[in-house]
Amino acid sequence: PTGILALGPNQAEMITSSGAVYTTENAGRNWKAQVKETIDATLNRISSSGVSGASYFTGSIVNEQRDSDGSYLAVSSRGNFFLTWQPGQEFWIPHNRGTPRRIQNMGFVRGDIKNGVWMTLNGGKLLVSEKADLSSEEFPFNEAAIKTGGYGITDVAWRNDNEVWAVGGSNTMFYSTDNGKNFSFDKSANDIPGNLYNVKFFPEFGNAGWALGSGGLLLKYEGMA
């Protein structure tokens, strides 16, 4: 298991590194599988579909992300393609990454798979696909205008419909005010050594924002400069 989420009294959901999703309604005494087919079996069945890198699948996924409606997004451990799953589907759907660069991380636009997904690539590239067709092998990604100097981007988060923040290696921070199309450099952590790994905003707590980095670094959002 790579993650367990409490859904309510005696209810929880669990996901594993092989893409299995289980739910319980009796405090974990019994678990029910939600995915009927393993990722390996799915890729073997559709190996002729043209999903690049599917034949090199090693049997595990990384960077699993879940939205509020229970949809999942995951990256193959080699970073050569990604997969999506929504409640009610019998198997994960693999998708081409659409670029020769390896996927570094992925997530949801404004926290919901229906709004689209973002993808960071080796070399500091950031791609965004809005309202993509989850049944399609290809996503129409657009590359964001962001100058990282080659530093990798580790996480991206939407604060609202227009304001977006990205963090990465060497404590680099970038912000966008046009829904992730163009980014500018932010020097908030410029003089602090290390790397930033996560950035997150909490709408349920007044849209408070935090960025987590190496060495126990924790930054609090205090507004645009």
PDB file of C-alpha atoms in Angstrom:
ATOM      1  CA  PRO A   1       0.000   0.000   0.000  1.00  0.00           C
ATOM      2  CA  THR A   2       1.134   3.526  -0.806  1.00  0.00           C
ATOM      3  CA  GLY A   3      -1.793   5.445   0.632  1.00  0.00           C
ATOM      4  CA  ILE A   4      -4.889   5.113   2.812  1.00  0.00           C
ATOM      5  CA  LEU A   5      -7.597   7.790   2.999  1.00  0.00           C
ATOM      6  CA  ALA A   6     -10.357   7.941   5.607  1.00  0.00           C
ATOM      7  CA  LEU A   7     -13.711   8.534   3.886  1.00  0.00           C
ATOM      8  CA  GLY A   8     -15.948   8.572   6.951  1.00  0.00           C
ATOM      9  CA  PRO A   9     -16.841   6.529  10.053  1.00  0.00           C
ATOM     10  CA  ASN A  10     -15.422   3.013   9.498  1.00  0.00           C
ATOM     11  CA  GLN A  11     -14.832   3.849   5.808  1.00  0.00           C
ATOM     12  CA  ALA A  12     -11.493   4.119   4.034  1.00  0.00           C
ATOM     13  CA  GLU A  13      -9.845   3.731   0.650  1.00  0.00           C
ATOM     14  CA  MET A  14      -6.421   2.218  -0.050  1.00  0.00           C
ATOM     15  CA  ILE A  15      -4.202   2.242  -3.138  1.00  0.00           C
ATOM     16  CA  THR A  16      -1.121   0.108  -3.812  1.00  0.00           C
ATOM     17  CA  SER A  17       1.998   0.574  -5.930  1.00  0.00           C
ATOM     18  CA  SER A  18       0.584  -1.917  -8.432  1.00  0.00           C
ATOM     19  CA  GLY A  19      -2.540   0.196  -8.996  1.00  0.00           C
ATOM     20  CA  ALA A  20      -4.995  -1.828  -6.907  1.00  0.00           C
ATOM     21  CA  VAL A  21      -7.700   0.240  -5.189  1.00  0.00           C
ATOM     22  CA  TYR A  22      -9.632  -1.162  -2.218  1.00  0.00           C
ATOM     23  CA  THR A  23     -12.413   0.204  -0.014  1.00  0.00           C
ATOM     24  CA  THR A  24     -13.656  -0.837   3.406  1.00  0.00           C
ATOM     25  CA  GLU A  25     -16.886  -0.014   5.222  1.00  0.00           C
ATOM     26  CA  ASN A  26     -16.239  -1.956   8.430  1.00  0.00           C
ATOM     27  CA  ALA A  27     -13.090  -0.330   9.815  1.00  0.00           C
ATOM     28  CA  GLY A  28     -10.691  -2.410   7.757  1.00  0.00           C
ATOM     29  CA  ARG A  29     -11.906  -5.888   8.624  1.00  0.00           C
ATOM     30  CA  ASN A  30     -12.837  -6.524   4.989  1.00  0.00           C
ATOM     31  CA  TRP A  31     -11.680  -4.807   1.816  1.00  0.00           C
ATOM     32  CA  LYS A  32     -13.362  -4.760  -1.619  1.00  0.00           C
ATOM     33  CA  ALA A  33     -11.354  -4.391  -4.827  1.00  0.00           C
ATOM     34  CA  GLN A  34     -12.472  -1.485  -7.045  1.00  0.00           C
ATOM     35  CA  VAL A  35     -10.189  -2.226 -10.004  1.00  0.00           C
ATOM     36  CA  LYS A  36     -11.048  -5.512 -11.700  1.00  0.00           C
ATOM     37  CA  GLU A  37      -7.898  -5.847 -13.812  1.00  0.00           C
ATOM     38  CA  THR A  38      -4.243  -5.332 -12.908  1.00  0.00           C
ATOM     39  CA  ILE A  39      -2.227  -2.735 -14.817  1.00  0.00           C
ATOM     40  CA  ASP A  40       0.021  -5.511 -16.165  1.00  0.00           C
ATOM     41  CA  ALA A  41      -2.995  -7.347 -17.572  1.00  0.00           C
ATOM     42  CA  THR A  42      -4.389  -4.151 -19.088  1.00  0.00           C
ATOM     43  CA  LEU A  43      -1.109  -3.312 -20.828  1.00  0.00           C
ATOM     44  CA  ASN A  44      -0.720  -6.874 -22.119  1.00  0.00           C
ATOM     45  CA  ARG A  45      -4.258  -6.746 -23.506  1.00  0.00           C
ATOM     46  CA  ILE A  46      -3.781  -3.422 -25.299  1.00  0.00           C
ATOM     47  CA  SER A  47      -0.064  -3.696 -26.099  1.00  0.00           C
ATOM     48  CA  SER A  48      -0.813  -3.001 -29.755  1.00  0.00           C
ATOM     49  CA  SER A  49      -2.657   0.233 -28.958  1.00  0.00           C
ATOM     50  CA  GLY A  50       0.406   2.397 -29.394  1.00  0.00           C
ATOM     51  CA  VAL A  51       0.969   3.596 -25.828  1.00  0.00           C
ATOM     52  CA  SER A  52       4.663   4.450 -25.882  1.00  0.00           C
ATOM     53  CA  GLY A  53       6.672   2.689 -23.184  1.00  0.00           C
ATOM     54  CA  ALA A  54       3.911   0.271 -22.183  1.00  0.00           C
ATOM     55  CA  SER A  55       6.043  -2.747 -23.092  1.00  0.00           C
ATOM     56  CA  TYR A  56       8.682  -1.559 -20.598  1.00  0.00           C
ATOM     57  CA  PHE A  57       6.275  -1.390 -17.658  1.00  0.00           C
ATOM     58  CA  THR A  58       7.940  -2.730 -14.504  1.00  0.00           C
ATOM     59  CA  GLY A  59       4.747  -3.501 -12.620  1.00  0.00           C
ATOM     60  CA  SER A  60       4.593  -0.446 -10.374  1.00  0.00           C
ATOM     61  CA  ILE A  61       3.345   3.136 -10.406  1.00  0.00           C
ATOM     62  CA  VAL A  62       4.526   6.240  -8.564  1.00  0.00           C
ATOM     63  CA  ASN A  63       3.226   9.698  -7.637  1.00  0.00           C
ATOM     64  CA  GLU A  64      -0.356   8.507  -7.198  1.00  0.00           C
ATOM     65  CA  GLN A  65      -2.732  11.481  -6.929  1.00  0.00           C
ATOM     66  CA  ARG A  66      -6.412  11.373  -5.907  1.00  0.00           C
ATOM     67  CA  ASP A  67      -8.969  14.115  -6.475  1.00  0.00           C
ATOM     68  CA  SER A  68     -11.977  14.819  -4.266  1.00  0.00           C
ATOM     69  CA  ASP A  69     -14.252  12.606  -6.370  1.00  0.00           C
ATOM     70  CA  GLY A  70     -12.007   9.542  -6.082  1.00  0.00           C
ATOM     71  CA  SER A  71     -10.331   9.700  -9.500  1.00  0.00           C
ATOM     72  CA  TYR A  72      -6.668   8.723  -9.625  1.00  0.00           C
ATOM     73  CA  LEU A  73      -3.672   9.804 -11.662  1.00  0.00           C
ATOM     74  CA  ALA A  74      -0.378   7.890 -11.598  1.00  0.00           C
ATOM     75  CA  VAL A  75       2.945   7.736 -13.449  1.00  0.00           C
ATOM     76  CA  SER A  76       4.707   4.538 -14.467  1.00  0.00           C
ATOM     77  CA  SER A  77       7.831   3.983 -12.393  1.00  0.00           C
ATOM     78  CA  ARG A  78      10.032   4.622 -15.454  1.00  0.00           C
ATOM     79  CA  GLY A  79       8.281   7.910 -16.202  1.00  0.00           C
ATOM     80  CA  ASN A  80       7.519   6.942 -19.797  1.00  0.00           C
ATOM     81  CA  PHE A  81       3.695   7.092 -19.670  1.00  0.00           C
ATOM     82  CA  PHE A  82       0.899   7.818 -17.207  1.00  0.00           C
ATOM     83  CA  LEU A  83      -2.449   6.305 -16.249  1.00  0.00           C
ATOM     84  CA  THR A  84      -5.853   7.471 -15.041  1.00  0.00           C
ATOM     85  CA  TRP A  85      -8.677   5.689 -13.227  1.00  0.00           C
ATOM     86  CA  GLN A  86     -12.152   6.860 -12.243  1.00  0.00           C
ATOM     87  CA  PRO A  87     -14.620   5.171  -9.894  1.00  0.00           C
ATOM     88  CA  GLY A  88     -16.667   2.622 -11.801  1.00  0.00           C
ATOM     89  CA  GLN A  89     -13.972   1.808 -14.353  1.00  0.00           C
ATOM     90  CA  GLU A  90     -12.779  -1.802 -14.404  1.00  0.00           C
ATOM     91  CA  PHE A  91      -9.188  -0.962 -15.327  1.00  0.00           C
ATOM     92  CA  TRP A  92      -6.658   1.865 -15.502  1.00  0.00           C
ATOM     93  CA  ILE A  93      -6.383   3.723 -18.826  1.00  0.00           C
ATOM     94  CA  PRO A  94      -2.799   4.322 -20.041  1.00  0.00           C
ATOM     95  CA  HIS A  95      -1.894   7.558 -21.851  1.00  0.00           C
ATOM     96  CA  ASN A  96       1.102   8.662 -23.917  1.00  0.00           C
ATOM     97  CA  ARG A  97       3.208  11.433 -22.396  1.00  0.00           C
ATOM     98  CA  GLY A  98       3.552  13.095 -25.815  1.00  0.00           C
ATOM     99  CA  THR A  99       7.220  14.017 -25.339  1.00  0.00           C
ATOM    100  CA  PRO A 100      10.582  12.196 -25.300  1.00  0.00           C
ATOM    101  CA  ARG A 101      11.392  13.640 -21.860  1.00  0.00           C
ATOM    102  CA  ARG A 102      10.679  11.568 -18.755  1.00  0.00           C
ATOM    103  CA  ILE A 103       7.763  12.513 -16.526  1.00  0.00           C
ATOM    104  CA  GLN A 104       8.889  13.878 -13.165  1.00  0.00           C
ATOM    105  CA  ASN A 105       5.521  14.512 -11.532  1.00  0.00           C
ATOM    106  CA  MET A 106       1.832  15.032 -12.352  1.00  0.00           C
ATOM    107  CA  GLY A 107      -1.245  16.425 -10.669  1.00  0.00           C
ATOM    108  CA  PHE A 108      -4.716  17.890 -11.163  1.00  0.00           C
ATOM    109  CA  VAL A 109      -5.657  21.365 -12.351  1.00  0.00           C
ATOM    110  CA  ARG A 110      -7.464  23.030  -9.436  1.00  0.00           C
ATOM    111  CA  GLY A 111      -7.581  19.680  -7.654  1.00  0.00           C
ATOM    112  CA  ASP A 112     -10.051  18.011 -10.025  1.00  0.00           C
ATOM    113  CA  ILE A 113      -9.312  15.666 -12.924  1.00  0.00           C
ATOM    114  CA  LYS A 114     -12.270  17.169 -14.814  1.00  0.00           C
ATOM    115  CA  ASN A 115     -10.364  20.481 -14.983  1.00  0.00           C
ATOM    116  CA  GLY A 116      -7.337  18.808 -16.553  1.00  0.00           C
ATOM    117  CA  VAL A 117      -3.876  17.697 -15.481  1.00  0.00           C
ATOM    118  CA  TRP A 118      -0.382  19.140 -15.317  1.00  0.00           C
ATOM    119  CA  MET A 119       2.888  17.350 -16.013  1.00  0.00           C
ATOM    120  CA  THR A 120       6.485  18.253 -15.173  1.00  0.00           C
ATOM    121  CA  LEU A 121       9.350  16.809 -17.181  1.00  0.00           C
ATOM    122  CA  ASN A 122      13.072  16.398 -16.754  1.00  0.00           C
ATOM    123  CA  GLY A 123      14.881  19.645 -17.473  1.00  0.00           C
ATOM    124  CA  GLY A 124      12.316  21.948 -15.863  1.00  0.00           C
ATOM    125  CA  LYS A 125       9.519  21.687 -18.422  1.00  0.00           C
ATOM    126  CA  LEU A 126       5.867  22.165 -17.410  1.00  0.00           C
ATOM    127  CA  LEU A 127       2.907  21.059 -19.535  1.00  0.00           C
ATOM    128  CA  VAL A 128      -0.781  21.682 -18.851  1.00  0.00           C
ATOM    129  CA  SER A 129      -3.799  19.948 -20.377  1.00  0.00           C
ATOM    130  CA  GLU A 130      -7.233  21.351 -19.577  1.00  0.00           C
ATOM    131  CA  LYS A 131     -10.401  19.249 -19.663  1.00  0.00           C
ATOM    132  CA  ALA A 132      -8.777  16.363 -21.513  1.00  0.00           C
ATOM    133  CA  ASP A 133     -10.644  13.288 -22.744  1.00  0.00           C
ATOM    134  CA  LEU A 134      -9.748  10.624 -20.190  1.00  0.00           C
ATOM    135  CA  SER A 135     -10.683   7.828 -22.591  1.00  0.00           C
ATOM    136  CA  SER A 136      -8.108   8.998 -25.144  1.00  0.00           C
ATOM    137  CA  GLU A 137      -4.513   7.796 -25.325  1.00  0.00           C
ATOM    138  CA  GLU A 138      -3.326  11.319 -26.135  1.00  0.00           C
ATOM    139  CA  PHE A 139      -3.763  14.463 -24.035  1.00  0.00           C
ATOM    140  CA  PRO A 140      -3.526  17.900 -25.720  1.00  0.00           C
ATOM    141  CA  PHE A 141      -0.772  19.327 -23.522  1.00  0.00           C
ATOM    142  CA  ASN A 142       0.408  22.915 -23.865  1.00  0.00           C
ATOM    143  CA  GLU A 143       3.860  23.932 -22.641  1.00  0.00           C
ATOM    144  CA  ALA A 144       3.899  26.705 -20.069  1.00  0.00           C
ATOM    145  CA  ALA A 145       6.294  29.614 -20.485  1.00  0.00           C
ATOM    146  CA  ILE A 146       8.576  29.101 -17.489  1.00  0.00           C
ATOM    147  CA  LYS A 147      12.323  29.744 -17.278  1.00  0.00           C
ATOM    148  CA  THR A 148      13.730  27.341 -14.684  1.00  0.00           C
ATOM    149  CA  GLY A 149      17.345  27.353 -15.790  1.00  0.00           C
ATOM    150  CA  GLY A 150      17.194  23.574 -16.036  1.00  0.00           C
ATOM    151  CA  TYR A 151      16.096  23.017 -12.431  1.00  0.00           C
ATOM    152  CA  GLY A 152      13.408  20.366 -12.168  1.00  0.00           C
ATOM    153  CA  ILE A 153       9.886  21.291 -11.085  1.00  0.00           C
ATOM    154  CA  THR A 154       8.670  19.000  -8.326  1.00  0.00           C
ATOM    155  CA  ASP A 155       5.147  20.265  -7.646  1.00  0.00           C
ATOM    156  CA  VAL A 156       2.477  22.641  -8.957  1.00  0.00           C
ATOM    157  CA  ALA A 157      -0.653  23.972  -7.226  1.00  0.00           C
ATOM    158  CA  TRP A 158      -3.574  26.187  -8.223  1.00  0.00           C
ATOM    159  CA  ARG A 159      -4.602  28.742  -5.593  1.00  0.00           C
ATOM    160  CA  ASN A 160      -7.596  29.894  -7.644  1.00  0.00           C
ATOM    161  CA  ASP A 161      -8.682  29.970 -11.281  1.00  0.00           C
ATOM    162  CA  ASN A 162      -5.769  32.213 -12.282  1.00  0.00           C
ATOM    163  CA  GLU A 163      -3.042  32.073  -9.606  1.00  0.00           C
ATOM    164  CA  VAL A 164      -0.693  29.085  -9.876  1.00  0.00           C
ATOM    165  CA  TRP A 165       2.525  28.248  -8.006  1.00  0.00           C
ATOM    166  CA  ALA A 166       5.341  25.879  -8.953  1.00  0.00           C
ATOM    167  CA  VAL A 167       8.321  24.783  -6.822  1.00  0.00           C
ATOM    168  CA  GLY A 168      11.440  22.817  -7.569  1.00  0.00           C
ATOM    169  CA  GLY A 169      15.121  22.161  -7.162  1.00  0.00           C
ATOM    170  CA  SER A 170      17.445  24.635  -5.411  1.00  0.00           C
ATOM    171  CA  ASN A 171      14.384  26.119  -3.652  1.00  0.00           C
ATOM    172  CA  THR A 172      13.141  27.740  -6.841  1.00  0.00           C
ATOM    173  CA  MET A 173       9.597  29.158  -6.845  1.00  0.00           C
ATOM    174  CA  PHE A 174       7.527  30.455  -9.745  1.00  0.00           C
ATOM    175  CA  TYR A 175       4.063  31.978  -9.967  1.00  0.00           C
ATOM    176  CA  SER A 176       1.496  32.520 -12.698  1.00  0.00           C
ATOM    177  CA  THR A 177      -1.461  34.897 -12.806  1.00  0.00           C
ATOM    178  CA  ASP A 178      -2.965  33.600 -16.069  1.00  0.00           C
ATOM    179  CA  ASN A 179      -3.960  30.036 -15.190  1.00  0.00           C
ATOM    180  CA  GLY A 180      -0.524  28.508 -15.752  1.00  0.00           C
ATOM    181  CA  LYS A 181       0.301  29.869 -19.185  1.00  0.00           C
ATOM    182  CA  ASN A 182       3.177  32.171 -18.160  1.00  0.00           C
ATOM    183  CA  PHE A 183       5.306  32.017 -15.004  1.00  0.00           C
ATOM    184  CA  SER A 184       7.585  34.510 -13.265  1.00  0.00           C
ATOM    185  CA  PHE A 185      10.355  33.817 -10.772  1.00  0.00           C
ATOM    186  CA  ASP A 186       9.680  34.395  -7.067  1.00  0.00           C
ATOM    187  CA  LYS A 187      12.690  34.976  -4.795  1.00  0.00           C
ATOM    188  CA  SER A 188      11.042  34.073  -1.467  1.00  0.00           C
ATOM    189  CA  ALA A 189      13.346  31.079  -0.900  1.00  0.00           C
ATOM    190  CA  ASN A 190      16.245  32.252  -3.017  1.00  0.00           C
ATOM    191  CA  ASP A 191      18.711  32.538  -0.110  1.00  0.00           C
ATOM    192  CA  ILE A 192      17.741  29.263   1.566  1.00  0.00           C
ATOM    193  CA  PRO A 193      19.788  26.168   0.573  1.00  0.00           C
ATOM    194  CA  GLY A 194      18.010  22.957  -0.368  1.00  0.00           C
ATOM    195  CA  ASN A 195      15.074  21.892  -2.512  1.00  0.00           C
ATOM    196  CA  LEU A 196      11.328  22.434  -2.393  1.00  0.00           C
ATOM    197  CA  TYR A 197       9.223  19.301  -2.864  1.00  0.00           C
ATOM    198  CA  ASN A 198       5.564  20.193  -2.343  1.00  0.00           C
ATOM    199  CA  VAL A 199       3.245  23.181  -2.515  1.00  0.00           C
ATOM    200  CA  LYS A 200      -0.409  23.050  -1.480  1.00  0.00           C
ATOM    201  CA  PHE A 201      -3.337  25.388  -0.850  1.00  0.00           C
ATOM    202  CA  PHE A 202      -6.267  24.604   1.429  1.00  0.00           C
ATOM    203  CA  PRO A 203      -9.570  26.210   0.313  1.00  0.00           C
ATOM    204  CA  GLU A 204     -11.286  24.853   3.403  1.00  0.00           C
ATOM    205  CA  PHE A 205      -8.920  26.958   5.545  1.00  0.00           C
ATOM    206  CA  GLY A 206      -9.181  30.302   3.814  1.00  0.00           C
ATOM    207  CA  ASN A 207      -6.942  29.191   0.931  1.00  0.00           C
ATOM    208  CA  ALA A 208      -3.907  29.008   3.220  1.00  0.00           C
ATOM    209  CA  GLY A 209      -0.801  27.861   1.377  1.00  0.00           C
ATOM    210  CA  TRP A 210       2.333  25.982   2.384  1.00  0.00           C
ATOM    211  CA  ALA A 211       5.514  24.832   0.656  1.00  0.00           C
ATOM    212  CA  LEU A 212       7.584  21.972   2.074  1.00  0.00           C
ATOM    213  CA  GLY A 213      11.283  21.556   1.430  1.00  0.00           C
ATOM    214  CA  SER A 214      14.396  19.685   2.473  1.00  0.00           C
ATOM    215  CA  GLY A 215      15.846  19.976   5.947  1.00  0.00           C
ATOM    216  CA  GLY A 216      12.435  20.576   7.473  1.00  0.00           C
ATOM    217  CA  LEU A 217      11.852  23.828   5.579  1.00  0.00           C
ATOM    218  CA  LEU A 218       8.235  25.004   5.700  1.00  0.00           C
ATOM    219  CA  LEU A 219       7.136  28.191   3.949  1.00  0.00           C
ATOM    220  CA  LYS A 220       3.766  29.907   4.526  1.00  0.00           C
ATOM    221  CA  TYR A 221       1.963  31.783   1.759  1.00  0.00           C
ATOM    222  CA  GLU A 222       1.474  35.456   2.624  1.00  0.00           C
ATOM    223  CA  GLY A 223       0.207  36.833  -0.675  1.00  0.00           C
ATOM    224  CA  MET A 224       1.602  37.982  -3.988  1.00  0.00           C
ATOM    225  CA  ALA A 225       4.671  40.226  -3.894  1.00  0.00           C
TER     226      ALA A 225
END
